[in-house]
Coordinates of N, CA and C in Angstrom, one line a residue:
M1 N -64.9 -41.7 5.1 CA -66.1 -42.5 5.0 C -65.9 -43.8 4.3
N2 N -66.4 -44.9 4.9 CA -66.2 -46.2 4.3 C -67.3 -46.5 3.3
K3 N -67.1 -47.6 2.6 CA -68.0 -48.0 1.5 C -69.5 -48.0 1.9
R4 N -69.7 -48.6 3.0 CA -71.1 -48.8 3.5 C -71.7 -47.4 3.8
Q5 N -71.0 -46.5 4.4 CA -71.5 -45.2 4.7 C -71.7 -44.4 3.4
L6 N -70.9 -44.5 2.4 CA -71.1 -43.9 1.1 C -72.3 -44.4 0.4
Q7 N -72.6 -45.7 0.5 CA -73.8 -46.3 -0.1 C -75.0 -45.8 0.6
A8 N -75.0 -45.6 2.0 CA -76.1 -45.1 2.7 C -76.4 -43.7 2.3
L9 N -75.3 -42.9 2.2 CA -75.5 -41.5 1.7 C -76.1 -41.4 0.3
E10 N -75.7 -42.2 -0.6 CA -76.2 -42.3 -1.9 C -77.7 -42.6 -1.9
T11 N -78.0 -43.6 -1.1 CA -79.4 -44.1 -0.9 C -80.3 -42.9 -0.4
K12 N -79.8 -42.2 0.6 CA -80.5 -41.1 1.2 C -80.8 -40.0 0.1
K13 N -79.7 -39.7 -0.7 CA -79.8 -38.7 -1.7 C -80.8 -39.1 -2.8
R14 N -80.8 -40.4 -3.1 CA -81.7 -40.9 -4.2 C -83.1 -40.8 -3.7
I15 N -83.4 -41.1 -2.5 CA -84.8 -41.0 -1.9 C -85.2 -39.6 -1.9
L16 N -84.3 -38.7 -1.4 CA -84.6 -37.3 -1.3 C -85.0 -36.7 -2.7
N17 N -84.1 -36.9 -3.7 CA -84.3 -36.4 -5.0 C -85.6 -36.9 -5.7
V18 N -85.8 -38.2 -5.5 CA -87.0 -38.8 -6.1 C -88.3 -38.2 -5.5
A19 N -88.2 -38.1 -4.1 CA -89.4 -37.6 -3.4 C -89.7 -36.2 -3.8
L20 N -88.7 -35.3 -3.9 CA -88.9 -33.9 -4.3 C -89.4 -33.8 -5.7
E21 N -88.9 -34.7 -6.6 CA -89.4 -34.7 -8.0 C -90.9 -35.1 -8.0
L22 N -91.3 -36.1 -7.2 CA -92.7 -36.5 -7.2 C -93.5 -35.4 -6.6
F23 N -93.1 -34.8 -5.5 CA -93.8 -33.7 -4.9 C -94.1 -32.6 -5.9
Q24 N -93.1 -32.3 -6.6 CA -93.2 -31.2 -7.6 C -94.2 -31.6 -8.7
E25 N -94.1 -32.8 -9.1 CA -94.9 -33.3 -10.2 C -96.4 -33.5 -9.8
K26 N -96.6 -34.1 -8.6 CA -98.0 -34.5 -8.2 C -98.5 -33.8 -7.0
S27 N -97.8 -33.0 -6.4 CA -98.0 -32.3 -5.1 C -97.8 -33.3 -3.9
F28 N -97.5 -32.7 -2.8 CA -97.1 -33.5 -1.6 C -98.1 -34.5 -1.2
S29 N -99.4 -34.0 -1.1 CA -100.4 -34.9 -0.5 C -100.8 -36.1 -1.4
N30 N -100.4 -36.0 -2.7 CA -100.8 -37.1 -3.7 C -99.6 -38.1 -3.8
V31 N -98.6 -38.0 -3.0 CA -97.5 -38.9 -3.1 C -97.4 -39.7 -1.8
T32 N -97.2 -41.0 -2.0 CA -97.1 -41.9 -0.8 C -95.7 -42.4 -0.6
V33 N -95.4 -42.8 0.6 CA -94.1 -43.3 0.9 C -93.8 -44.5 0.0
D34 N -94.8 -45.4 -0.2 CA -94.6 -46.6 -1.1 C -94.2 -46.2 -2.5
E35 N -94.8 -45.1 -3.0 CA -94.4 -44.6 -4.3 C -93.0 -44.1 -4.4
I36 N -92.6 -43.4 -3.3 CA -91.2 -42.9 -3.2 C -90.2 -44.1 -3.2
I37 N -90.6 -45.1 -2.4 CA -89.7 -46.3 -2.3 C -89.6 -47.0 -3.7
E38 N -90.8 -47.1 -4.3 CA -90.8 -47.9 -5.6 C -89.9 -47.1 -6.7
K39 N -90.2 -45.8 -6.8 CA -89.5 -45.0 -7.8 C -88.0 -44.8 -7.5
S40 N -87.6 -44.8 -6.3 CA -86.2 -44.7 -5.9 C -85.5 -46.0 -5.9
Q41 N -86.3 -47.1 -6.1 CA -85.7 -48.5 -6.1 C -85.0 -48.8 -4.8
T42 N -85.7 -48.4 -3.7 CA -85.1 -48.7 -2.3 C -86.1 -49.5 -1.6
S43 N -86.0 -49.6 -0.3 CA -86.9 -50.4 0.6 C -87.5 -49.5 1.6
K44 N -88.5 -50.1 2.3 CA -89.2 -49.3 3.4 C -88.2 -49.1 4.5
G45 N -87.4 -50.1 4.8 CA -86.4 -50.0 5.8 C -85.4 -48.9 5.5
A46 N -85.0 -48.8 4.3 CA -84.0 -47.8 3.9 C -84.7 -46.4 4.0
F47 N -85.9 -46.3 3.6 CA -86.6 -45.0 3.7 C -86.7 -44.6 5.2
Y48 N -87.2 -45.5 6.1 CA -87.3 -45.1 7.5 C -86.0 -45.0 8.3
N49 N -85.0 -45.6 7.7 CA -83.7 -45.4 8.3 C -83.2 -44.0 8.2
H50 N -83.6 -43.3 7.1 CA -83.1 -42.0 6.8 C -84.2 -40.9 7.2
F51 N -85.4 -41.2 7.0 CA -86.5 -40.2 7.2 C -87.6 -40.8 8.1
K52 N -88.1 -40.0 9.1 CA -89.2 -40.5 9.9 C -90.5 -40.5 9.1
S53 N -90.6 -39.5 8.2 CA -91.9 -39.3 7.4 C -91.6 -38.6 6.2
K54 N -92.6 -38.4 5.3 CA -92.4 -37.5 4.1 C -92.0 -36.1 4.5
H55 N -92.5 -35.6 5.6 CA -92.2 -34.3 6.1 C -90.7 -34.1 6.3
D56 N -90.1 -35.1 6.8 CA -88.6 -35.0 7.1 C -87.8 -34.7 5.9
I57 N -88.3 -35.1 4.7 CA -87.6 -34.8 3.5 C -87.5 -33.3 3.3
F58 N -88.5 -32.5 3.6 CA -88.5 -31.1 3.5 C -87.4 -30.5 4.5
F59 N -87.3 -31.0 5.7 CA -86.4 -30.5 6.6 C -84.9 -30.7 6.1
E60 N -84.8 -31.9 5.5 CA -83.5 -32.2 4.9 C -83.1 -31.1 3.8
K61 N -84.2 -30.8 3.0 CA -84.0 -29.8 1.9 C -83.7 -28.4 2.5
F62 N -84.4 -28.1 3.6 CA -84.2 -26.8 4.2 C -82.7 -26.7 4.8
Q63 N -82.2 -27.8 5.3 CA -80.8 -27.8 5.7 C -79.9 -27.5 4.6
E64 N -80.3 -28.0 3.4 CA -79.5 -27.7 2.2 C -79.5 -26.2 1.9
V65 N -80.7 -25.6 2.1 CA -80.8 -24.2 1.9 C -79.9 -23.4 2.8
D66 N -79.9 -23.8 4.1 CA -79.0 -23.2 5.0 C -77.5 -23.4 4.6
H67 N -77.2 -24.5 4.1 CA -75.9 -24.8 3.6 C -75.5 -23.9 2.4
Y68 N -76.5 -23.7 1.6 CA -76.3 -22.8 0.5 C -75.9 -21.3 0.9
Y69 N -76.6 -20.9 2.0 CA -76.3 -19.6 2.5 C -74.9 -19.5 3.0
V70 N -74.4 -20.5 3.7 CA -73.1 -20.5 4.3 C -72.0 -20.7 3.2
Q71 N -72.2 -21.7 2.4 CA -71.2 -22.1 1.4 C -71.1 -21.2 0.2
E72 N -72.3 -20.7 -0.3 CA -72.3 -20.0 -1.6 C -72.5 -18.4 -1.4
L73 N -73.3 -18.0 -0.5 CA -73.6 -16.6 -0.4 C -72.7 -15.8 0.6
E74 N -72.5 -16.3 1.8 CA -71.7 -15.6 2.7 C -70.3 -15.3 2.2
P75 N -69.6 -16.3 1.5 CA -68.3 -16.0 1.0 C -68.2 -14.8 0.0
Q76 N -69.4 -14.4 -0.5 CA -69.4 -13.3 -1.5 C -69.7 -12.0 -1.0
F77 N -69.9 -11.9 0.3 CA -70.3 -10.6 1.0 C -69.2 -9.6 0.8
H78 N -68.0 -10.0 0.6 CA -66.9 -9.1 0.5 C -67.0 -8.2 -0.8
L79 N -67.8 -8.7 -1.7 CA -68.0 -8.0 -3.0 C -68.8 -6.7 -2.8
F80 N -69.5 -6.5 -1.6 CA -70.4 -5.4 -1.4 C -69.8 -4.5 -0.3
N81 N -70.1 -3.2 -0.4 CA -69.5 -2.2 0.5 C -70.2 -2.0 1.8
S82 N -71.6 -2.2 1.8 CA -72.3 -1.9 3.0 C -73.2 -3.1 3.4
A83 N -73.6 -3.1 4.6 CA -74.5 -4.1 5.2 C -75.8 -4.1 4.4
E84 N -76.3 -2.9 4.0 CA -77.6 -2.8 3.3 C -77.4 -3.5 1.9
E85 N -76.4 -3.3 1.2 CA -76.1 -3.9 -0.1 C -76.1 -5.4 0.1
K86 N -75.4 -5.9 1.1 CA -75.3 -7.3 1.4 C -76.7 -7.9 1.7
L87 N -77.5 -7.2 2.5 CA -78.8 -7.7 2.8 C -79.7 -7.8 1.6
R88 N -79.7 -6.8 0.8 CA -80.5 -6.7 -0.4 C -80.1 -7.9 -1.4
W89 N -78.8 -8.1 -1.6 CA -78.4 -9.2 -2.4 C -78.7 -10.5 -1.9
F90 N -78.5 -10.7 -0.5 CA -78.8 -11.9 0.1 C -80.3 -12.3 0.0
F91 N -81.2 -11.4 0.2 CA -82.6 -11.7 0.1 C -83.0 -12.0 -1.4
F92 N -82.4 -11.3 -2.3 CA -82.6 -11.7 -3.7 C -82.2 -13.1 -4.0
K93 N -81.0 -13.5 -3.6 CA -80.4 -14.8 -3.9 C -81.2 -15.9 -3.1
Q94 N -81.7 -15.5 -1.9 CA -82.5 -16.5 -1.1 C -83.8 -16.8 -1.9
M95 N -84.5 -15.8 -2.3 CA -85.8 -16.0 -3.0 C -85.6 -16.7 -4.3
E96 N -84.5 -16.3 -5.0 CA -84.2 -17.0 -6.3 C -84.0 -18.5 -6.1
Y97 N -83.2 -18.8 -5.0 CA -83.0 -20.2 -4.7 C -84.2 -21.0 -4.4
I98 N -85.1 -20.4 -3.5 CA -86.3 -21.0 -3.1 C -87.3 -21.2 -4.2
E99 N -87.4 -20.2 -5.1 CA -88.3 -20.2 -6.2 C -87.8 -21.3 -7.2
T100 N -86.5 -21.4 -7.5 CA -86.0 -22.3 -8.5 C -85.9 -23.7 -8.0
N101 N -85.5 -23.9 -6.7 CA -85.1 -25.2 -6.2 C -86.2 -25.9 -5.4
L102 N -87.1 -25.1 -4.8 CA -88.2 -25.7 -4.0 C -89.5 -25.7 -4.6
G103 N -90.0 -24.5 -5.0 CA -91.3 -24.3 -5.6 C -92.4 -24.1 -4.6
W104 N -93.5 -23.5 -5.1 CA -94.5 -23.1 -4.1 C -95.2 -24.2 -3.4
D105 N -95.4 -25.4 -4.0 CA -96.1 -26.5 -3.4 C -95.3 -27.0 -2.2
V106 N -93.9 -27.1 -2.4 CA -93.1 -27.5 -1.3 C -93.2 -26.5 -0.1
I107 N -93.1 -25.2 -0.5 CA -93.3 -24.2 0.6 C -94.6 -24.3 1.3
R108 N -95.7 -24.5 0.5 CA -97.0 -24.6 1.1 C -97.1 -25.8 2.1
T109 N -96.5 -26.9 1.7 CA -96.5 -28.1 2.5 C -95.6 -27.9 3.8
I110 N -94.5 -27.2 3.7 CA -93.7 -26.9 4.8 C -94.5 -26.1 5.8
Y111 N -95.2 -25.1 5.4 CA -95.9 -24.2 6.3 C -97.1 -25.0 6.9
E112 N -97.7 -25.9 6.1 CA -98.8 -26.7 6.6 C -98.2 -27.5 7.8
H113 N -97.1 -28.1 7.7 CA -96.5 -28.9 8.7 C -96.0 -28.0 9.9
E114 N -95.5 -26.9 9.6 CA -95.0 -26.0 10.7 C -96.2 -25.5 11.6
L115 N -97.4 -25.5 11.1 CA -98.5 -25.0 11.9 C -99.1 -26.2 12.7
N116 N -98.5 -27.4 12.6 CA -98.9 -28.5 13.5 C -98.3 -28.3 14.9
V117 N -99.2 -28.0 15.9 CA -98.7 -27.7 17.2 C -98.0 -28.8 17.9
E118 N -98.1 -30.0 17.4 CA -97.5 -31.2 18.1 C -96.0 -31.4 17.5
A119 N -95.7 -30.7 16.5 CA -94.4 -30.8 15.9 C -93.5 -29.7 16.2
D120 N -92.2 -30.0 16.3 CA -91.2 -28.9 16.6 C -91.0 -28.1 15.3
S121 N -90.9 -26.8 15.4 CA -90.7 -25.9 14.3 C -89.3 -25.7 13.9
F122 N -89.0 -26.1 12.6 CA -87.6 -25.8 12.1 C -87.3 -24.3 12.0
F123 N -88.4 -23.5 11.7 CA -88.2 -22.1 11.6 C -87.7 -21.4 12.9
L124 N -88.0 -22.1 14.0 CA -87.7 -21.4 15.3 C -86.4 -21.9 15.9
I125 N -85.6 -22.7 15.2 CA -84.3 -23.1 15.8 C -83.4 -21.9 15.8
P126 N -83.0 -21.4 17.0 CA -82.4 -20.1 17.1 C -81.0 -20.0 16.4
D127 N -80.3 -21.2 16.4 CA -78.9 -21.2 15.8 C -78.8 -21.6 14.4
R128 N -79.9 -21.5 13.7 CA -79.9 -21.7 12.2 C -78.9 -20.8 11.6
P129 N -78.2 -21.2 10.6 CA -77.2 -20.3 9.9 C -77.9 -19.1 9.3
L130 N -79.2 -19.2 8.9 CA -79.9 -18.0 8.4 C -79.9 -16.9 9.4
Y131 N -80.2 -17.2 10.7 CA -80.3 -16.2 11.7 C -79.0 -15.7 12.1
Q132 N -78.0 -16.6 12.1 CA -76.6 -16.1 12.4 C -76.1 -15.1 11.4
I133 N -76.4 -15.4 10.1 CA -76.0 -14.5 9.0 C -76.7 -13.1 9.1
L134 N -78.0 -13.2 9.3 CA -78.8 -11.9 9.5 C -78.3 -11.1 10.7
G135 N -78.0 -11.8 11.8 CA -77.5 -11.1 13.0 C -76.2 -10.4 12.7
K136 N -75.3 -11.1 12.0 CA -74.0 -10.4 11.7 C -74.2 -9.2 10.8
L137 N -75.0 -9.3 9.8 CA -75.3 -8.2 8.9 C -75.9 -7.0 9.7
C138 N -76.8 -7.3 10.6 CA -77.5 -6.3 11.4 C -76.4 -5.6 12.3
D139 N -75.6 -6.4 12.9 CA -74.5 -5.8 13.8 C -73.6 -4.9 13.0
D140 N -73.2 -5.4 11.8 CA -72.3 -4.6 10.9 C -73.0 -3.3 10.5
G141 N -74.3 -3.4 10.2 CA -75.0 -2.2 9.8 C -75.1 -1.2 10.9
K142 N -75.3 -1.7 12.2 CA -75.4 -0.8 13.3 C -74.0 -0.1 13.6
K143 N -73.0 -1.0 13.5 CA -71.6 -0.5 13.8 C -71.2 0.6 12.8
G144 N -71.6 0.4 11.5 CA -71.3 1.3 10.5 C -72.2 2.5 10.4
G145 N -73.1 2.6 11.3 CA -74.0 3.8 11.3 C -75.1 3.7 10.3
E146 N -75.3 2.6 9.6 CA -76.4 2.5 8.6 C -77.8 2.2 9.3
F147 N -77.8 1.4 10.3 CA -79.0 1.0 10.9 C -79.3 1.6 12.3
R148 N -80.5 1.7 12.6 CA -81.0 2.2 13.9 C -80.3 1.5 15.1
R149 N -80.2 2.2 16.2 CA -79.6 1.6 17.4 C -80.7 1.4 18.5
D150 N -81.9 1.9 18.2 CA -82.9 1.7 19.3 C -83.5 0.3 19.2
L151 N -83.2 -0.5 18.3 CA -83.6 -1.9 18.2 C -82.4 -2.8 18.4
S152 N -82.6 -3.9 19.2 CA -81.5 -4.8 19.4 C -81.4 -5.7 18.1
T153 N -80.2 -6.3 18.0 CA -80.0 -7.2 16.9 C -81.0 -8.3 16.8
P154 N -81.3 -9.0 17.9 CA -82.3 -10.0 17.8 C -83.7 -9.5 17.4
E155 N -84.0 -8.3 17.8 CA -85.3 -7.7 17.3 C -85.3 -7.5 15.8
M156 N -84.1 -7.0 15.3 CA -84.0 -6.8 13.9 C -84.1 -8.1 13.1
V157 N -83.4 -9.1 13.6 CA -83.4 -10.4 13.0 C -84.8 -11.0 12.9
N158 N -85.6 -10.8 14.0 CA -87.0 -11.2 14.0 C -87.8 -10.5 13.0
I159 N -87.6 -9.2 12.8 CA -88.3 -8.5 11.7 C -88.0 -9.1 10.4
F160 N -86.7 -9.4 10.1 CA -86.4 -10.0 8.8 C -87.0 -11.4 8.7
A161 N -86.9 -12.2 9.7 CA -87.4 -13.5 9.7 C -88.9 -13.6 9.5
R162 N -89.6 -12.7 10.1 CA -91.1 -12.6 9.9 C -91.4 -12.1 8.5
T163 N -90.6 -11.3 8.0 CA -90.8 -10.8 6.6 C -90.6 -11.9 5.6
I164 N -89.5 -12.7 5.8 CA -89.3 -13.9 5.0 C -90.4 -14.8 5.1
R165 N -90.8 -15.2 6.3 CA -91.9 -16.1 6.4 C -93.2 -15.6 5.8
G166 N -93.4 -14.3 5.9 CA -94.7 -13.7 5.4 C -94.7 -13.8 3.9
I167 N -93.6 -13.5 3.2 CA -93.7 -13.5 1.7 C -93.8 -15.0 1.2
L168 N -93.1 -15.9 1.9 CA -93.1 -17.3 1.5 C -94.5 -17.9 1.7
Y169 N -95.1 -17.5 2.9 CA -96.5 -18.0 3.1 C -97.5 -17.5 2.1
D170 N -97.4 -16.2 1.8 CA -98.2 -15.6 0.8 C -98.0 -16.2 -0.6
W171 N -96.8 -16.4 -0.9 CA -96.5 -17.1 -2.2 C -97.1 -18.5 -2.3
G172 N -97.0 -19.2 -1.2 CA -97.6 -20.6 -1.1 C -99.1 -20.6 -1.3
I173 N -99.8 -19.7 -0.6 CA -101.3 -19.7 -0.7 C -101.8 -19.1 -2.0
N174 N -100.9 -18.4 -2.7 CA -101.2 -17.9 -4.0 C -100.7 -18.8 -5.1
K175 N -100.3 -20.0 -4.7 CA -99.9 -21.0 -5.7 C -98.8 -20.5 -6.6
G176 N -97.9 -19.8 -6.1 CA -96.8 -19.3 -6.9 C -97.2 -18.3 -8.0
A177 N -98.3 -17.6 -7.8 CA -98.8 -16.7 -8.9 C -97.9 -15.5 -9.1
F178 N -97.0 -15.2 -8.3 CA -96.1 -14.0 -8.5 C -94.6 -14.5 -8.4
S179 N -93.7 -13.7 -8.9 CA -92.3 -14.1 -8.8 C -91.7 -13.6 -7.5
L180 N -91.2 -14.5 -6.7 CA -90.6 -14.2 -5.4 C -89.4 -13.3 -5.7
Q181 N -88.7 -13.5 -6.7 CA -87.5 -12.7 -7.0 C -87.8 -11.2 -7.2
N182 N -89.0 -11.0 -7.9 CA -89.4 -9.6 -8.2 C -90.1 -9.0 -7.0
E183 N -91.0 -9.8 -6.3 CA -91.8 -9.2 -5.2 C -91.0 -8.9 -4.0
Q184 N -89.9 -9.7 -3.8 CA -89.1 -9.5 -2.6 C -88.5 -8.1 -2.6
R185 N -88.2 -7.5 -3.7 CA -87.6 -6.2 -3.8 C -88.4 -5.1 -3.1
F186 N -89.7 -5.1 -3.4 CA -90.6 -4.1 -2.8 C -90.7 -4.3 -1.3
L187 N -90.9 -5.6 -0.9 CA -91.1 -5.9 0.5 C -89.8 -5.6 1.4
F188 N -88.7 -6.1 0.9 CA -87.5 -5.9 1.7 C -87.0 -4.4 1.6
D189 N -87.3 -3.8 0.5 CA -86.9 -2.4 0.4 C -87.6 -1.6 1.5
A190 N -88.9 -1.8 1.7 CA -89.7 -1.1 2.7 C -89.2 -1.5 4.1
V191 N -88.8 -2.7 4.4 CA -88.3 -3.2 5.7 C -87.0 -2.5 6.0
I192 N -86.1 -2.6 5.0 CA -84.7 -2.1 5.2 C -84.8 -0.6 5.4
K193 N -85.6 0.1 4.6 CA -85.7 1.6 4.8 C -86.2 1.9 6.2
G194 N -87.1 1.1 6.8 CA -87.6 1.3 8.1 C -86.6 1.1 9.2
L195 N -85.5 0.3 8.9 CA -84.5 0.0 9.9 C -83.3 0.9 9.8
K196 N -83.3 1.8 8.7 CA -82.1 2.7 8.5 C -82.1 3.9 9.5
T197 N -81.0 4.5 9.7 CA -80.9 5.6 10.6 C -81.5 6.8 9.9

């Protein structure tokens, strides 16, 4: 990477971090692009060079979440003996990360945008690392005789994906009134038990 590319990357990170801090502090709807530009000490051109809108900042953050799954969580699967153990740990770490690094207002805003019929849904991108990881764990569980074989792997991944979206949506509309890390245990326990042989 040359000096100019590094500077552009630093500018993008600065805009992203400042925007997320402002969203956390004042809520998404109360923050303007001009405010993000002013606080990050950048320009309108720099902002729109990296992001089409405020909503794009969330998608950038979600890509970081996917990166976290691949770089931090997946390499630790070898510490667990079964697909079930891996899934339970993965869901705990996922919810811990979202609760700690995103917050309920960011999640609420993402869902608000996702329900816009004119926008493409980030949640429905089929080759997201999240879905690839879940698919591999489901395959491993079926091969090892842990999980049912009457459901296809894509069907099982859909069940998990809808459960993830359900708990996050509920957390968002409840304004973070419950702990994702604690609540996910009950929900995913019920789902995993339903998929076991």
